[in-house]
mmCIF file of C-alpha atoms in Angstrom:
data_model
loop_
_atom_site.group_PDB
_atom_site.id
_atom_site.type_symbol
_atom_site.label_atom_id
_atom_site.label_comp_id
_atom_site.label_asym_id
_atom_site.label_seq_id
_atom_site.Cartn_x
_atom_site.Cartn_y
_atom_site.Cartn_z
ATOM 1 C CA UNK C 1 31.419 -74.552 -75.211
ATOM 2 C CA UNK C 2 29.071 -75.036 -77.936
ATOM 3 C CA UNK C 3 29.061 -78.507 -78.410
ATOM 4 C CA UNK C 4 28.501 -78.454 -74.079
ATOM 5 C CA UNK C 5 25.363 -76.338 -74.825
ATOM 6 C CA UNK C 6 23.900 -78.603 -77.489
ATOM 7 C CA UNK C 7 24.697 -81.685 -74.866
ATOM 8 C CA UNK C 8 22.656 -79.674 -72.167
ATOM 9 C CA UNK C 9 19.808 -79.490 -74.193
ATOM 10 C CA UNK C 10 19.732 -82.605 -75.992
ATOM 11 C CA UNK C 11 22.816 -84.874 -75.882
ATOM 12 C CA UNK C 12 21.106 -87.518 -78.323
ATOM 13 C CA UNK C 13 21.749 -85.449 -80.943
ATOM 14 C CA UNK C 14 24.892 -85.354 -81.158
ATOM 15 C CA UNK C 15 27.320 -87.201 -83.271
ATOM 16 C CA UNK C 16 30.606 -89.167 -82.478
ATOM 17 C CA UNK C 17 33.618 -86.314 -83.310
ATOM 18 C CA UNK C 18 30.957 -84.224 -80.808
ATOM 19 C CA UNK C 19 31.171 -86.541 -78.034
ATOM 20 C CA UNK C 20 35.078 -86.302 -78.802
ATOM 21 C CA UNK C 21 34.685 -82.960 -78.176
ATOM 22 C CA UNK C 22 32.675 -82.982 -74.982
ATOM 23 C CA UNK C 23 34.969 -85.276 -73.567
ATOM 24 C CA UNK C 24 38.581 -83.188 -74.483
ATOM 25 C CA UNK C 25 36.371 -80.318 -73.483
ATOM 26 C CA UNK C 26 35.655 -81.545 -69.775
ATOM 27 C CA UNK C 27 39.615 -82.040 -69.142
ATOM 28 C CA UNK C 28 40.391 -78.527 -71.103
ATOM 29 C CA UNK C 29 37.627 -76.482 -68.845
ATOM 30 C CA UNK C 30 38.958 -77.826 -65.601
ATOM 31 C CA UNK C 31 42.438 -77.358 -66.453
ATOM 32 C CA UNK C 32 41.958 -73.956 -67.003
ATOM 33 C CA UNK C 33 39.295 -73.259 -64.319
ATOM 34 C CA UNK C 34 36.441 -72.452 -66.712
ATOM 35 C CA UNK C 35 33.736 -71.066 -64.893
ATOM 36 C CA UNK C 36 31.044 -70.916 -67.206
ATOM 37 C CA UNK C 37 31.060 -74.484 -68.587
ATOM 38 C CA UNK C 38 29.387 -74.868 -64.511
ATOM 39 C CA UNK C 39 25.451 -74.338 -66.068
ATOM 40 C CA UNK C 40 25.892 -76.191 -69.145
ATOM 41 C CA UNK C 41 27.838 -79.161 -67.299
ATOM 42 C CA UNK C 42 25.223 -79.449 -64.529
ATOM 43 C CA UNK C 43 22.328 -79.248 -67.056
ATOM 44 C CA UNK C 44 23.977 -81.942 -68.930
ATOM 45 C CA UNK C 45 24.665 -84.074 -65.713
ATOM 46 C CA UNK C 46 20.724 -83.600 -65.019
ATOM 47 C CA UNK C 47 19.140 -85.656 -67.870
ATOM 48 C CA UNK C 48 16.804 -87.929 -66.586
ATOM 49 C CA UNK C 49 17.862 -91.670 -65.666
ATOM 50 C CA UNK C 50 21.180 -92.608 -67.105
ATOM 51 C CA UNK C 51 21.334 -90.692 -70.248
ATOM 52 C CA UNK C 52 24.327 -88.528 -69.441
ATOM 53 C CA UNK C 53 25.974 -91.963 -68.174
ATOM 54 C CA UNK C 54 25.264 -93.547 -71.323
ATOM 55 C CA UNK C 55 26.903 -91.046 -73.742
ATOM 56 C CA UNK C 56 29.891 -90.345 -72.207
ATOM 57 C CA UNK C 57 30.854 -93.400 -70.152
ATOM 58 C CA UNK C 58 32.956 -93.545 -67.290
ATOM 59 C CA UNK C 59 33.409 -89.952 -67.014
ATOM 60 C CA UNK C 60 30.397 -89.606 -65.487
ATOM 61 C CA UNK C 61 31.472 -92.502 -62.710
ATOM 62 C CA UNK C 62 34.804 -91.281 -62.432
ATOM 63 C CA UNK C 63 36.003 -87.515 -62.915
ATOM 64 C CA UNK C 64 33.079 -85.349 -63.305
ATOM 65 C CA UNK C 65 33.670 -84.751 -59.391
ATOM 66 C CA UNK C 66 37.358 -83.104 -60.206
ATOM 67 C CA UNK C 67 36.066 -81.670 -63.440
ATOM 68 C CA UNK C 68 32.515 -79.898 -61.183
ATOM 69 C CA UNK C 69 34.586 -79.174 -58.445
ATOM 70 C CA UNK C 70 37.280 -76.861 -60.618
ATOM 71 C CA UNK C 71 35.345 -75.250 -62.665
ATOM 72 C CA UNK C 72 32.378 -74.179 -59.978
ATOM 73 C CA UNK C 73 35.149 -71.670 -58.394
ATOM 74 C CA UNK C 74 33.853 -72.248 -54.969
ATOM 75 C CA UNK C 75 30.146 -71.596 -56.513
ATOM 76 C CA UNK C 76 29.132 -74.542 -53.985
ATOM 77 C CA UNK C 77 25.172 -72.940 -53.863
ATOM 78 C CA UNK C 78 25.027 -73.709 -57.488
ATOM 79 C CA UNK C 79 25.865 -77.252 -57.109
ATOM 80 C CA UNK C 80 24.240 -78.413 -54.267
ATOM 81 C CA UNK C 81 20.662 -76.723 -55.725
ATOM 82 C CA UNK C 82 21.585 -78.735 -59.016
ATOM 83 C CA UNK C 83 21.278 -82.127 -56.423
ATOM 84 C CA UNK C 84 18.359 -81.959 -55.605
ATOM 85 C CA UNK C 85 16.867 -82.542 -58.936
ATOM 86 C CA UNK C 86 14.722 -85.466 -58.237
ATOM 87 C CA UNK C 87 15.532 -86.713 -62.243
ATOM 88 C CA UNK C 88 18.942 -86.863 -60.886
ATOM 89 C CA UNK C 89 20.891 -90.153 -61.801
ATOM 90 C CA UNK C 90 22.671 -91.594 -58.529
ATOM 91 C CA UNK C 91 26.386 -91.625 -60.648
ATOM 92 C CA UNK C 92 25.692 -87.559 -61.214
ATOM 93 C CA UNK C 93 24.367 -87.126 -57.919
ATOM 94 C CA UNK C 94 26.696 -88.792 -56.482
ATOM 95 C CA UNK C 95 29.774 -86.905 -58.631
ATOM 96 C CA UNK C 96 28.121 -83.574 -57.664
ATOM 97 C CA UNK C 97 28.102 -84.502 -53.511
ATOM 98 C CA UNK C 98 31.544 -85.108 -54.243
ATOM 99 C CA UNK C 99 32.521 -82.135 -55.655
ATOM 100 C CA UNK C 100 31.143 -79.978 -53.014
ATOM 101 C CA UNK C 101 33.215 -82.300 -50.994
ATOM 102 C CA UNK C 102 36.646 -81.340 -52.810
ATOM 103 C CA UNK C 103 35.601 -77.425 -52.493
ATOM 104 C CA UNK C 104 34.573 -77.845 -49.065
ATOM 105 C CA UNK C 105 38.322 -79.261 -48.062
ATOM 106 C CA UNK C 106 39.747 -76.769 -50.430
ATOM 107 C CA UNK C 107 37.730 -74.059 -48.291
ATOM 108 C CA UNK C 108 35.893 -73.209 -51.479
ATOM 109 C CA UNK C 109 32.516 -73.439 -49.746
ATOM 110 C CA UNK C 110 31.584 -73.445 -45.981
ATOM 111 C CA UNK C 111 31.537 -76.380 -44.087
ATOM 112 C CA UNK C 112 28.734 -75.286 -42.411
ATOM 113 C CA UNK C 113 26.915 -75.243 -45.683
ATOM 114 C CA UNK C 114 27.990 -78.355 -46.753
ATOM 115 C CA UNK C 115 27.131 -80.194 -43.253
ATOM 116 C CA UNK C 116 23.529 -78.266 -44.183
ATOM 117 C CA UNK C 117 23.564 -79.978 -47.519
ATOM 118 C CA UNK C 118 24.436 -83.736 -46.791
ATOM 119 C CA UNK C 119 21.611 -82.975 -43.733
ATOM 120 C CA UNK C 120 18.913 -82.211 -45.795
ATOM 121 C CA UNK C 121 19.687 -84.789 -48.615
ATOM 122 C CA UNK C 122 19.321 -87.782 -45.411
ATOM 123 C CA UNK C 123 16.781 -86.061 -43.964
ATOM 124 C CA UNK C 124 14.116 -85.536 -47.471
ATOM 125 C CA UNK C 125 15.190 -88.685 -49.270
ATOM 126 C CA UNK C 126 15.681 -90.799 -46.508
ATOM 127 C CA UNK C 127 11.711 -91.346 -45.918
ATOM 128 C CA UNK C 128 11.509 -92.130 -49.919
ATOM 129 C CA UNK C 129 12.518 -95.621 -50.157
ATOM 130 C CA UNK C 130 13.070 -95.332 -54.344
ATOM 131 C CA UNK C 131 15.214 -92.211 -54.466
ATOM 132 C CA UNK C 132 18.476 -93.854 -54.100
ATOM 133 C CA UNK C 133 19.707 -97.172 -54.764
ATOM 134 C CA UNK C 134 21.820 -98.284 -51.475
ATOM 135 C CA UNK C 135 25.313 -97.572 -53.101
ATOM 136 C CA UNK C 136 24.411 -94.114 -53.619
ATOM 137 C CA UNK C 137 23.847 -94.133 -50.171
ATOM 138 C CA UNK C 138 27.443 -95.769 -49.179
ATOM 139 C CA UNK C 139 28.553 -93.337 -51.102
ATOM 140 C CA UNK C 140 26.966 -90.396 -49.081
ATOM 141 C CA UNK C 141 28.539 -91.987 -45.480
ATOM 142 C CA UNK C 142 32.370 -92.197 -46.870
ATOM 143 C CA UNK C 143 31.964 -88.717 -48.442
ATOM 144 C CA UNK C 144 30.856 -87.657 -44.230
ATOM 145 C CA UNK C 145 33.496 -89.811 -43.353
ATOM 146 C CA UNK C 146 36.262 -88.261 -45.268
ATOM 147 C CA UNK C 147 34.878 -84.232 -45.013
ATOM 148 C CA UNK C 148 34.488 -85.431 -40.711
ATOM 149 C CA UNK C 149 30.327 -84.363 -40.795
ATOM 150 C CA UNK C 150 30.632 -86.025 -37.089
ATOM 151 C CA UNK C 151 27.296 -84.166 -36.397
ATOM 152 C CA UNK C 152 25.930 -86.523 -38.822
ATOM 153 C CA UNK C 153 26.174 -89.133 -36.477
ATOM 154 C CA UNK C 154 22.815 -89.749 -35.521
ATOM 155 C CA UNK C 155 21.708 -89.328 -39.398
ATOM 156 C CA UNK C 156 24.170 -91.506 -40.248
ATOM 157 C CA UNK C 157 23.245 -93.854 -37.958
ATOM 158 C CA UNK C 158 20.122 -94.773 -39.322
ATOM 159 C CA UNK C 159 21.435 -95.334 -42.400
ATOM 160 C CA UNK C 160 23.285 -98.008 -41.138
ATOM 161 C CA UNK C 161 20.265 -99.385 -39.324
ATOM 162 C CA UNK C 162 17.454 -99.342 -42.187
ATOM 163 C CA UNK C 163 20.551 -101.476 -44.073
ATOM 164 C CA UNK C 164 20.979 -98.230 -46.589
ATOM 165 C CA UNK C 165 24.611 -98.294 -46.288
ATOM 166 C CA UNK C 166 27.205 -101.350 -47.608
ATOM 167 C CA UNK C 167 29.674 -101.964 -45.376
ATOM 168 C CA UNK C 168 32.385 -102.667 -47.881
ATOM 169 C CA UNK C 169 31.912 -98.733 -48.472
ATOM 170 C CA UNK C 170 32.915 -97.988 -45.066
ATOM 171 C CA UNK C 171 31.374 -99.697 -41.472
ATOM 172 C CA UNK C 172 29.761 -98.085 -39.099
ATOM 173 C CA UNK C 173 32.523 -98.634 -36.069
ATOM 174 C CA UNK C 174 35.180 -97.274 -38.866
ATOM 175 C CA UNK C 175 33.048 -94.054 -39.182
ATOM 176 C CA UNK C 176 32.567 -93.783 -35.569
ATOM 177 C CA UNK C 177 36.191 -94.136 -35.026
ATOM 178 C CA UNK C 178 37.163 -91.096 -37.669
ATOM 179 C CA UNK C 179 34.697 -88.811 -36.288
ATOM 180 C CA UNK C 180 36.336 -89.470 -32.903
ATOM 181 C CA UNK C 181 39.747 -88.490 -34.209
ATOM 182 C CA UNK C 182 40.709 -84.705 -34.599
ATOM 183 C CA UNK C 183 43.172 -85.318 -36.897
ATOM 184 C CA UNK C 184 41.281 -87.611 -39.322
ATOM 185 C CA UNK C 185 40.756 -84.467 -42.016
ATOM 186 C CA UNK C 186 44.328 -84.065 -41.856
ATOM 187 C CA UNK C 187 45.640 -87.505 -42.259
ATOM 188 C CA UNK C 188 43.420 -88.167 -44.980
ATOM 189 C CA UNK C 189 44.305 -85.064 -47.221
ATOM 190 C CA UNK C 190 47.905 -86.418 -46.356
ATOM 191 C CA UNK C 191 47.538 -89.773 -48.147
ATOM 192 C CA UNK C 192 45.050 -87.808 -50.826
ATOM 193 C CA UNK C 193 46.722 -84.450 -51.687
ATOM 194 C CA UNK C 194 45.166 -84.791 -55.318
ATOM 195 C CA UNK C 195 42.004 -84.007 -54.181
ATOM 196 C CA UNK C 196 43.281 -80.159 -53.020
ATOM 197 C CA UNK C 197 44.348 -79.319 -56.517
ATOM 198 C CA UNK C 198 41.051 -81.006 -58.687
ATOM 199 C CA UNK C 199 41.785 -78.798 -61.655
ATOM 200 C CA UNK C 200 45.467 -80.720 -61.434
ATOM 201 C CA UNK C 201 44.298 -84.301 -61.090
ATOM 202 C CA UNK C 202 42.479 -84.421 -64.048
ATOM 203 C CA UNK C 203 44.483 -81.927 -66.457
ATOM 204 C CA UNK C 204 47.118 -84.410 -68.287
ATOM 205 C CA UNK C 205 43.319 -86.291 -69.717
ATOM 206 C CA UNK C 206 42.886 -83.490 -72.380
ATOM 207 C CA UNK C 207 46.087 -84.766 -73.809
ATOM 208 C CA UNK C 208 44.540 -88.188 -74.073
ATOM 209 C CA UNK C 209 43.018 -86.814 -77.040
ATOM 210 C CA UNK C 210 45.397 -84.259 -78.448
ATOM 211 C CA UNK C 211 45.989 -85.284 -82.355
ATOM 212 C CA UNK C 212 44.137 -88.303 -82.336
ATOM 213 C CA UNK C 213 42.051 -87.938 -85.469
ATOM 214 C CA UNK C 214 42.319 -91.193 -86.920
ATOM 215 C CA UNK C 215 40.944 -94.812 -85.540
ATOM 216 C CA UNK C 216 44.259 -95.757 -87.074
ATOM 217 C CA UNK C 217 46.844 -94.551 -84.686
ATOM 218 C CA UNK C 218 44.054 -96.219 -81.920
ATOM 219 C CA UNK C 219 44.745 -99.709 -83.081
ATOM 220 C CA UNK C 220 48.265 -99.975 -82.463
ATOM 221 C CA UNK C 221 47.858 -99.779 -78.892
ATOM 222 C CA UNK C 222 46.742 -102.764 -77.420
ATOM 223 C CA UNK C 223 43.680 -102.997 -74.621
ATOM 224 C CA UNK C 224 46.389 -104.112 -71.462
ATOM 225 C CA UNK C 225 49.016 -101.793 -72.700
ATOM 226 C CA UNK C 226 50.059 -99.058 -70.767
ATOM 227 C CA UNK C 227 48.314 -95.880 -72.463
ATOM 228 C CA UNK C 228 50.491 -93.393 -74.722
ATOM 229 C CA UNK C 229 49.210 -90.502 -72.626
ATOM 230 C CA UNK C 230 51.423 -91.072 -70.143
ATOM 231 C CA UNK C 231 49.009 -91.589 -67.390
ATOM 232 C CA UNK C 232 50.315 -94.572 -66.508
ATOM 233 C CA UNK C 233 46.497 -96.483 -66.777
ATOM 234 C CA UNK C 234 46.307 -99.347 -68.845
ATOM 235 C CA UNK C 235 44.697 -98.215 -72.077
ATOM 236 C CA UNK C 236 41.287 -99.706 -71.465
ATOM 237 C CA UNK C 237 41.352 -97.439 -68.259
ATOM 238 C CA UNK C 238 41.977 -94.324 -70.248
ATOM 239 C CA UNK C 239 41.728 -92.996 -72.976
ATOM 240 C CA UNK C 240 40.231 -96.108 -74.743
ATOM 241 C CA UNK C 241 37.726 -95.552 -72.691
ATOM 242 C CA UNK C 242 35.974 -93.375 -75.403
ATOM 243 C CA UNK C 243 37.881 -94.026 -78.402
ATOM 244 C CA UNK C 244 37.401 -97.479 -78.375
ATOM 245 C CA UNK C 245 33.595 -96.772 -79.004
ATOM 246 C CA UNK C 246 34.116 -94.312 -82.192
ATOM 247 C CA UNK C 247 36.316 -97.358 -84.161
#
């Protein structure tokens, strides 16, 4: 927790065994549900531009949405108020809208408040053509497609229209075609059951790092191999991810 406080007030500062830390300590707080690595974490996530991106790599990009999402303890408000931070880089924002996505299935938070949320978010940054870039966006429409915001539609709509969303993310007739189908939510969760237990998914990365503390043990394991963790990621994928940059 202490190194997470230095990191939300100034991340720069910190050395390479402390980004060690801050990354073991993402995985450990989940695991165990931490609730008040939430303010630190956010604060962190909140540096300006890509700063928080930057120091800590792909975990920004990849699990802070699991890691947000179990720790919070269905303290959606929190979260969504953290968004709107216009500093806000579009990989934290975008981890964050996820995460209240996760509680929201869980029945952490209220849909209601969540449909609120993803409204407003269209409906203030919309008009400002440099607040997102357009896969932020994308983003935004498969997180209402997966969640079913089908009162969205119209929203969502003009998303599509003023070319702010990439098809490859997910096409308009593909949205309109899950918001048609009651049992979407269901199916989904079905082929995704991961995302009900967040705290779960992202657990076994603590032991990524468990008694590494040499670069030695690191170079035995080669870039395409599968990783020691037992993830079953190649090692690039995991946890060379941050070692790598401390040889």
């Amino acid at each position: 927790m202490m190194v997470l406080g230095v990191a939300a007030d100034d991340p720069w500062i910190l050395g390479a065994e402390e980004v060690w830390q801050l990354n073991y300590g993402f995985f450990v707080f989940a695991a165990k549900r931490h609730r008040p690595a939430l303010d630190p974490l956010l604060s962190f996530l909140a540096w300006a531009e890509a700063d928080a991106f930057e120091i800590v790599g792909d975990f920004v990009a990849e699990d802070a949405a699991e890691v947000i999402a179990a720790v919070a303890c269905g303290e959606g408000d929190q979260v969504a108020d953290a968004t709107m931070r216009k500093s806000l880089h579009w990989y934290a924002l975008d981890a964050m809208h996820r995460a209240l996505g996760v509680m929201t299935l869980r029945g952490e938070w209220p849909r209601a408040a969540f449909l609120n949320h993803v409204s407003r978010i269209i409906r203030e940054r919309l008009l400002d053509h440099s607040a997102e870039p357009v896969t932020a966006w994308s983003a935004l429409a498969e997180l209402a497609a997966w969640t079913h915001l089908r009162e969205l539609g119209p929203q969502l709509a003009e998303l599509y229209r003023t070319k702010r969303v990439d098809a490859d993310f997910v096409t308009e007739q593909e949205l309109a075609a899950i918001f048609a189908d009651p049992e979407a939510p269901a199916q989904f969760l079905a082929r995704h059951p991961e995302i009900l237990d967040p705290a779960e998914r992202v657990a076994h990365w603590g032991e990524c790092w468990d008694g590494m503390s040499t670069a030695r043990k690191l170079l035995r394991v080669g870039r395409n191999d599968p990783c020691h963790c037992g993830s079953g990621a190649k090692y690039k994928r995991c946890c060379g991810r941050v070692t790598e940059g401390m040889i």
